Amino acid sequence: MSESKHNLTVLISGNGSNLQALIDACASGDLPNTRITHVISNRKAAYGLERAQKSSIPTTYHNLVPYKKKHAATAAGTQKARTEYDADLASLILSHTPAPHLIVCAGWMHILTPDFLTPISAAGVKVINLHPALPGEFAGAGAIERAWTAGREEGLERTGVMIHEVIAEVDAGEAVVTREVELREGEGLEELEGRIHEVEHGLIVEGTRKVLEGVGK
Ligand SMILES: Nc1nc2c(c(=O)[nH]1)N[C@@H](CN(C=O)c1ccc(C(=O)N[C@@H](CCC(=O)O)C(=O)O)cc1)CN2
Ligand SMILES: NCC(=O)N[C@@H]1O[C@H](COP(=O)([O-])[O-])[C@@H](O)[C@H]1O
């Protein structure tokens, strides 16, 4: 009798190179008894959707714009739109068959509110995120460039990558695994991005495997 499979739902917004690392790891056995059963993007043009489809993984495009159009273009209306969007995102994840054991944010560029996190947590599903910085540093979008600038202007000697649990406060959840990346004098931003992406592709597999080892215990 084969062991039960760990089912992953992966959230993306772009190229999907980290999704591809997970797809390849499932195929190679680096993520044993694990399969990606659903990929969701908040951007229609995300190449990661093509990567998933090439691997016969079900995909969903879940866009915030229709929700924003339903509500007034005010702060309150935008909040209502995000609340409904996030609640529906949780529903479409939890209603998918087979049900997920773990949700991995792999370049997912949308801040998740308690309207998403609460039902997901109630269903016993963890959420982890890949972030190209070390705990407590450069939270939010644009982290690599901010670290690169700090290297040039403030003498920062290293940045890094982490996989962390997702909580309401952005990039503040407990780190699952971290890896430092040295900053090199005179190095261009693109070169640093390339080195960091290489680290990401290994760390997202390592972090996912580490969390799955604890699932169901
Ligand atoms: N509640 C949480 N949500 C998310 C987390 C988290 O730790 N807690 N991690 C992020 C990923 N992320 C950095 O790792 C991140 C992504 C996007 C943003 C952001 O400012 N998004 C804007 C929209 C930007 C865009 O659409 O281009 C927004 O949501 O308004 C910050 C951090 C995933 N979510
Ligand atoms: N705050 C999260 C964040 O900035 N994530 C960034 O999104 C990229 C997604 O690449 P991918 O679509 O090729 O996996 C990752 O390289 C990561 O640095």
mmCIF file of C-alpha atoms and ligand atoms in Angstrom:
data_model
loop_
_atom_site.group_PDB
_atom_site.id
_atom_site.type_symbol
_atom_site.label_atom_id
_atom_site.label_comp_id
_atom_site.label_asym_id
_atom_site.label_seq_id
_atom_site.Cartn_x
_atom_site.Cartn_y
_atom_site.Cartn_z
ATOM 1 C CA MET A 1 0.000 0.000 0.000
ATOM 2 C CA SER A 2 1.632 3.290 -1.091
ATOM 3 C CA GLU A 3 1.910 5.982 1.560
ATOM 4 C CA SER A 4 -0.794 8.693 1.382
ATOM 5 C CA LYS A 5 0.182 11.657 -0.762
ATOM 6 C CA HIS A 6 0.788 15.135 0.563
ATOM 7 C CA ASN A 7 -1.321 17.543 -1.502
ATOM 8 C CA LEU A 8 0.062 21.017 -2.175
ATOM 9 C CA THR A 9 -1.810 24.108 -3.329
ATOM 10 C CA VAL A 10 0.662 26.648 -4.759
ATOM 11 C CA LEU A 11 -0.158 30.364 -5.065
ATOM 12 C CA ILE A 12 1.720 32.378 -7.727
ATOM 13 C CA SER A 13 1.651 35.758 -9.437
ATOM 14 C CA GLY A 14 4.393 35.549 -12.066
ATOM 15 C CA ASN A 15 7.071 33.515 -13.852
ATOM 16 C CA GLY A 16 6.671 30.477 -11.598
ATOM 17 C CA SER A 17 10.322 29.402 -11.427
ATOM 18 C CA ASN A 18 9.805 28.467 -7.777
ATOM 19 C CA LEU A 19 6.629 26.580 -8.710
ATOM 20 C CA GLN A 20 8.754 24.760 -11.291
ATOM 21 C CA ALA A 21 11.254 23.844 -8.590
ATOM 22 C CA LEU A 22 8.388 22.277 -6.607
ATOM 23 C CA ILE A 23 7.033 20.480 -9.684
ATOM 24 C CA ASP A 24 10.494 19.072 -10.430
ATOM 25 C CA ALA A 25 11.020 18.066 -6.795
ATOM 26 C CA CYS A 26 7.748 16.108 -6.736
ATOM 27 C CA ALA A 27 8.778 14.327 -9.940
ATOM 28 C CA SER A 28 12.321 13.553 -8.775
ATOM 29 C CA GLY A 29 11.348 12.329 -5.312
ATOM 30 C CA ASP A 30 13.036 15.243 -3.551
ATOM 31 C CA LEU A 31 9.538 15.873 -2.193
ATOM 32 C CA PRO A 32 8.522 12.259 -1.473
ATOM 33 C CA ASN A 33 4.870 11.220 -1.623
ATOM 34 C CA THR A 34 3.949 14.778 -2.563
ATOM 35 C CA ARG A 35 1.946 16.191 -5.462
ATOM 36 C CA ILE A 36 0.826 19.677 -6.449
ATOM 37 C CA THR A 37 -2.946 19.385 -6.835
ATOM 38 C CA HIS A 38 -3.863 23.034 -7.500
ATOM 39 C CA VAL A 39 -2.108 26.178 -8.733
ATOM 40 C CA ILE A 40 -3.803 29.539 -8.288
ATOM 41 C CA SER A 41 -2.653 32.844 -9.783
ATOM 42 C CA ASN A 42 -3.994 36.335 -9.190
ATOM 43 C CA ARG A 43 -2.542 37.390 -12.549
ATOM 44 C CA LYS A 44 -3.857 35.985 -15.847
ATOM 45 C CA ALA A 45 -0.561 36.414 -17.689
ATOM 46 C CA ALA A 46 1.467 34.548 -15.068
ATOM 47 C CA TYR A 47 3.764 32.131 -16.928
ATOM 48 C CA GLY A 48 3.511 29.878 -13.917
ATOM 49 C CA LEU A 49 -0.011 28.966 -15.105
ATOM 50 C CA GLU A 50 1.536 27.563 -18.299
ATOM 51 C CA ARG A 51 4.109 25.660 -16.258
ATOM 52 C CA ALA A 52 1.291 24.062 -14.235
ATOM 53 C CA GLN A 53 -0.775 23.219 -17.318
ATOM 54 C CA LYS A 54 2.267 21.590 -18.973
ATOM 55 C CA SER A 55 2.429 19.342 -15.899
ATOM 56 C CA SER A 56 -1.343 18.642 -16.000
ATOM 57 C CA ILE A 57 -1.898 20.447 -12.710
ATOM 58 C CA PRO A 58 -5.353 22.062 -12.317
ATOM 59 C CA THR A 59 -5.139 25.864 -12.338
ATOM 60 C CA THR A 60 -7.396 28.712 -11.267
ATOM 61 C CA TYR A 61 -7.125 32.398 -12.100
ATOM 62 C CA HIS A 62 -8.532 34.373 -9.166
ATOM 63 C CA ASN A 63 -8.550 38.119 -9.880
ATOM 64 C CA LEU A 64 -9.248 40.988 -7.510
ATOM 65 C CA VAL A 65 -10.536 43.393 -10.181
ATOM 66 C CA PRO A 66 -14.144 42.055 -10.391
ATOM 67 C CA TYR A 67 -14.385 42.390 -6.610
ATOM 68 C CA LYS A 68 -13.125 45.989 -6.735
ATOM 69 C CA LYS A 69 -15.682 46.801 -9.478
ATOM 70 C CA LYS A 70 -18.510 45.604 -7.220
ATOM 71 C CA HIS A 71 -17.615 48.121 -4.543
ATOM 72 C CA ALA A 72 -17.083 51.869 -4.292
ATOM 73 C CA ALA A 73 -13.576 53.122 -5.051
ATOM 74 C CA THR A 74 -13.166 54.161 -1.437
ATOM 75 C CA ALA A 75 -11.025 52.779 1.391
ATOM 76 C CA ALA A 76 -14.085 51.002 2.809
ATOM 77 C CA GLY A 77 -15.051 49.655 -0.606
ATOM 78 C CA THR A 78 -11.539 48.398 -1.276
ATOM 79 C CA GLN A 79 -11.507 46.687 2.120
ATOM 80 C CA LYS A 80 -14.835 44.974 1.344
ATOM 81 C CA ALA A 81 -13.461 43.854 -2.020
ATOM 82 C CA ARG A 82 -10.368 42.345 -0.381
ATOM 83 C CA THR A 83 -12.490 40.681 2.305
ATOM 84 C CA GLU A 84 -14.735 38.993 -0.277
ATOM 85 C CA TYR A 85 -11.770 38.124 -2.511
ATOM 86 C CA ASP A 86 -9.867 36.505 0.337
ATOM 87 C CA ALA A 87 -12.907 34.600 1.655
ATOM 88 C CA ASP A 88 -13.602 33.253 -1.851
ATOM 89 C CA LEU A 89 -9.917 32.335 -2.239
ATOM 90 C CA ALA A 90 -10.121 30.244 0.922
ATOM 91 C CA SER A 91 -13.332 28.591 -0.292
ATOM 92 C CA LEU A 92 -11.953 27.677 -3.700
ATOM 93 C CA ILE A 93 -8.866 26.174 -2.080
ATOM 94 C CA LEU A 94 -10.748 24.181 0.562
ATOM 95 C CA SER A 95 -13.453 22.980 -1.850
ATOM 96 C CA HIS A 96 -10.884 21.605 -4.304
ATOM 97 C CA THR A 97 -10.527 17.858 -4.496
ATOM 98 C CA PRO A 98 -8.205 16.445 -3.282
ATOM 99 C CA ALA A 99 -8.018 18.752 -0.284
ATOM 100 C CA PRO A 100 -4.659 20.429 0.375
ATOM 101 C CA HIS A 101 -2.381 19.584 3.278
ATOM 102 C CA LEU A 102 -0.225 22.681 2.761
ATOM 103 C CA ILE A 103 -0.447 25.979 0.869
ATOM 104 C CA VAL A 104 2.799 27.394 -0.543
ATOM 105 C CA CYS A 105 3.040 31.064 -1.568
ATOM 106 C CA ALA A 106 5.639 31.003 -4.362
ATOM 107 C CA GLY A 107 5.921 34.591 -5.540
ATOM 108 C CA TRP A 108 2.329 35.338 -4.524
ATOM 109 C CA MET A 109 2.101 39.130 -4.553
ATOM 110 C CA HIS A 110 -1.068 39.666 -2.573
ATOM 111 C CA ILE A 111 -1.311 40.384 1.124
ATOM 112 C CA LEU A 112 -3.574 37.751 2.726
ATOM 113 C CA THR A 113 -6.045 39.016 5.325
ATOM 114 C CA PRO A 114 -7.657 37.135 8.257
ATOM 115 C CA ASP A 115 -10.667 36.581 5.947
ATOM 116 C CA PHE A 116 -8.397 34.056 4.240
ATOM 117 C CA LEU A 117 -6.120 32.985 7.080
ATOM 118 C CA THR A 118 -8.857 32.207 9.622
ATOM 119 C CA PRO A 119 -10.854 29.639 7.588
ATOM 120 C CA ILE A 120 -7.651 28.069 6.287
ATOM 121 C CA SER A 121 -6.286 27.699 9.821
ATOM 122 C CA ALA A 122 -9.654 26.325 11.017
ATOM 123 C CA ALA A 123 -9.365 23.645 8.340
ATOM 124 C CA GLY A 124 -5.959 22.671 9.750
ATOM 125 C CA VAL A 125 -4.017 23.803 6.670
ATOM 126 C CA LYS A 126 -0.694 25.619 7.082
ATOM 127 C CA VAL A 127 0.446 28.416 4.783
ATOM 128 C CA ILE A 128 4.117 29.084 4.068
ATOM 129 C CA ASN A 129 5.776 31.783 2.001
ATOM 130 C CA LEU A 130 9.038 32.241 0.147
ATOM 131 C CA HIS A 131 10.583 35.640 0.906
ATOM 132 C CA PRO A 132 13.902 36.884 -0.466
ATOM 133 C CA ALA A 133 15.144 38.347 2.806
ATOM 134 C CA LEU A 134 16.114 37.253 6.310
ATOM 135 C CA PRO A 135 13.741 37.342 9.287
ATOM 136 C CA GLY A 136 12.998 40.901 10.403
ATOM 137 C CA GLU A 137 14.555 42.481 7.296
ATOM 138 C CA PHE A 138 13.042 44.013 4.135
ATOM 139 C CA ALA A 139 9.470 42.782 4.664
ATOM 140 C CA GLY A 140 7.139 43.280 1.724
ATOM 141 C CA ALA A 141 7.616 43.709 -1.984
ATOM 142 C CA GLY A 142 10.922 44.687 -3.610
ATOM 143 C CA ALA A 143 13.090 43.061 -0.920
ATOM 144 C CA ILE A 144 16.009 42.117 -3.181
ATOM 145 C CA GLU A 145 16.485 45.635 -4.561
ATOM 146 C CA ARG A 146 16.173 47.128 -1.072
ATOM 147 C CA ALA A 147 18.905 44.820 0.185
ATOM 148 C CA TRP A 148 21.097 45.580 -2.847
ATOM 149 C CA THR A 149 20.686 49.319 -2.182
ATOM 150 C CA ALA A 150 21.510 48.847 1.505
ATOM 151 C CA GLY A 151 24.664 47.034 0.422
ATOM 152 C CA ARG A 152 25.757 49.951 -1.738
ATOM 153 C CA GLU A 153 24.702 52.763 0.561
ATOM 154 C CA GLU A 154 24.904 51.360 4.105
ATOM 155 C CA GLY A 155 27.564 48.680 3.826
ATOM 156 C CA LEU A 156 25.170 45.791 4.426
ATOM 157 C CA GLU A 157 27.301 42.659 3.970
ATOM 158 C CA ARG A 158 24.626 40.002 3.504
ATOM 159 C CA THR A 159 20.969 39.443 2.821
ATOM 160 C CA GLY A 160 19.234 36.091 2.383
ATOM 161 C CA VAL A 161 16.150 34.011 1.723
ATOM 162 C CA MET A 162 13.623 32.461 4.055
ATOM 163 C CA ILE A 163 10.626 30.192 4.021
ATOM 164 C CA HIS A 164 8.279 31.271 6.775
ATOM 165 C CA GLU A 165 4.824 30.559 8.120
ATOM 166 C CA VAL A 166 2.256 33.076 6.923
ATOM 167 C CA ILE A 167 0.484 35.199 9.552
ATOM 168 C CA ALA A 168 -1.494 38.422 9.203
ATOM 169 C CA GLU A 169 1.623 40.560 9.669
ATOM 170 C CA VAL A 170 3.499 40.436 6.381
ATOM 171 C CA ASP A 171 6.698 38.352 6.350
ATOM 172 C CA ALA A 172 6.697 38.189 10.155
ATOM 173 C CA GLY A 173 5.718 34.541 10.598
ATOM 174 C CA GLU A 174 8.075 32.011 12.184
ATOM 175 C CA ALA A 175 10.941 31.070 9.890
ATOM 176 C CA VAL A 176 10.957 27.430 8.755
ATOM 177 C CA VAL A 177 14.366 27.668 7.077
ATOM 178 C CA THR A 178 16.736 30.517 6.196
ATOM 179 C CA ARG A 179 19.844 30.892 4.027
ATOM 180 C CA GLU A 180 22.222 33.847 4.015
ATOM 181 C CA VAL A 181 23.389 35.340 0.718
ATOM 182 C CA GLU A 182 26.513 37.509 0.727
ATOM 183 C CA LEU A 183 26.429 40.924 -0.919
ATOM 184 C CA ARG A 184 29.356 41.494 -3.301
ATOM 185 C CA GLU A 185 30.903 44.949 -3.824
ATOM 186 C CA GLY A 186 30.183 46.340 -7.280
ATOM 187 C CA GLU A 187 27.759 43.552 -8.171
ATOM 188 C CA GLY A 188 24.769 44.606 -10.262
ATOM 189 C CA LEU A 189 21.183 44.108 -9.125
ATOM 190 C CA GLU A 190 20.468 41.522 -11.822
ATOM 191 C CA GLU A 191 23.465 39.419 -10.780
ATOM 192 C CA LEU A 192 22.321 39.479 -7.154
ATOM 193 C CA GLU A 193 18.764 38.580 -8.212
ATOM 194 C CA GLY A 194 20.140 35.617 -10.138
ATOM 195 C CA ARG A 195 22.106 34.322 -7.149
ATOM 196 C CA ILE A 196 19.115 34.783 -4.857
ATOM 197 C CA HIS A 197 16.746 32.984 -7.218
ATOM 198 C CA GLU A 198 19.138 30.021 -7.282
ATOM 199 C CA VAL A 199 18.984 29.880 -3.470
ATOM 200 C CA GLU A 200 15.181 30.236 -3.554
ATOM 201 C CA HIS A 201 14.753 27.223 -5.829
ATOM 202 C CA GLY A 202 16.495 24.970 -3.344
ATOM 203 C CA LEU A 203 15.109 26.525 -0.194
ATOM 204 C CA ILE A 204 11.445 26.343 -1.252
ATOM 205 C CA VAL A 205 11.819 22.574 -1.647
ATOM 206 C CA GLU A 206 13.726 22.234 1.644
ATOM 207 C CA GLY A 207 11.185 24.349 3.530
ATOM 208 C CA THR A 208 8.182 22.540 2.038
ATOM 209 C CA ARG A 209 9.705 19.147 2.864
ATOM 210 C CA LYS A 210 10.422 20.266 6.435
ATOM 211 C CA VAL A 211 6.832 21.406 7.013
ATOM 212 C CA LEU A 212 5.342 18.289 5.400
ATOM 213 C CA GLU A 213 7.435 16.110 7.700
ATOM 214 C CA GLY A 214 5.445 17.652 10.542
ATOM 215 C CA VAL A 215 2.018 17.424 8.867
ATOM 216 C CA GLY A 216 -0.312 14.989 10.558
ATOM 217 C CA LYS A 217 2.014 14.325 13.486
HETATM 218 N N1 LIG B 1 -0.767 38.105 5.530
HETATM 219 C C1 LIG B 1 0.293 37.831 4.747
HETATM 220 N N2 LIG B 1 0.174 37.862 3.409
HETATM 221 C C2 LIG B 1 1.260 37.580 2.639
HETATM 222 C C3 LIG B 1 2.509 37.306 3.216
HETATM 223 C C4 LIG B 1 2.595 37.273 4.644
HETATM 224 O O1 LIG B 1 3.674 36.987 5.227
HETATM 225 N N3 LIG B 1 1.475 37.533 5.368
HETATM 226 N N4 LIG B 1 3.650 37.123 2.408
HETATM 227 C C5 LIG B 1 3.441 37.711 1.080
HETATM 228 C C6 LIG B 1 4.466 37.672 0.034
HETATM 229 N N5 LIG B 1 5.102 38.950 0.037
HETATM 230 C C7 LIG B 1 6.406 38.911 0.441
HETATM 231 O O2 LIG B 1 6.950 37.826 0.690
HETATM 232 C C8 LIG B 1 4.419 40.154 -0.325
HETATM 233 C C9 LIG B 1 3.732 40.180 -1.515
HETATM 234 C C10 LIG B 1 3.047 41.338 -1.880
HETATM 235 C C11 LIG B 1 3.051 42.462 -1.074
HETATM 236 C C12 LIG B 1 2.273 43.664 -1.485
HETATM 237 O O3 LIG B 1 2.558 44.792 -1.076
HETATM 238 N N6 LIG B 1 1.208 43.413 -2.284
HETATM 239 C C13 LIG B 1 0.263 44.473 -2.700
HETATM 240 C C14 LIG B 1 -0.048 44.343 -4.187
HETATM 241 C C15 LIG B 1 1.237 44.317 -4.971
HETATM 242 C C16 LIG B 1 0.938 43.958 -6.431
HETATM 243 O O4 LIG B 1 -0.190 43.517 -6.719
HETATM 244 O O5 LIG B 1 1.872 44.129 -7.243
HETATM 245 C C17 LIG B 1 -1.059 44.259 -1.969
HETATM 246 O O6 LIG B 1 -1.388 43.091 -1.630
HETATM 247 O O7 LIG B 1 -1.739 45.283 -1.829
HETATM 248 C C18 LIG B 1 3.752 42.422 0.114
HETATM 249 C C19 LIG B 1 4.431 41.255 0.511
HETATM 250 C C20 LIG B 1 2.199 37.123 0.477
HETATM 251 N N7 LIG B 1 1.131 37.586 1.283
HETATM 252 N N1 LIG B 2 7.534 39.021 -1.257
HETATM 253 C C1 LIG B 2 7.635 37.836 -2.054
HETATM 254 C C2 LIG B 2 8.577 38.037 -3.201
HETATM 255 O O1 LIG B 2 9.062 39.119 -3.429
HETATM 256 N N2 LIG B 2 8.821 36.945 -3.926
HETATM 257 C C3 LIG B 2 9.662 37.019 -5.085
HETATM 258 O O2 LIG B 2 8.858 36.650 -6.174
HETATM 259 C C4 LIG B 2 9.670 35.892 -7.066
HETATM 260 C C5 LIG B 2 8.786 34.900 -7.743
HETATM 261 O O3 LIG B 2 9.509 34.307 -8.773
HETATM 262 P P1 LIG B 2 8.842 33.087 -9.579
HETATM 263 O O4 LIG B 2 7.469 33.524 -10.014
HETATM 264 O O5 LIG B 2 9.797 32.848 -10.705
HETATM 265 O O6 LIG B 2 8.776 31.917 -8.623
HETATM 266 C C6 LIG B 2 10.730 35.218 -6.243
HETATM 267 O O7 LIG B 2 11.940 35.188 -6.908
HETATM 268 C C7 LIG B 2 10.810 36.056 -4.991
HETATM 269 O O8 LIG B 2 12.024 36.758 -4.943
#
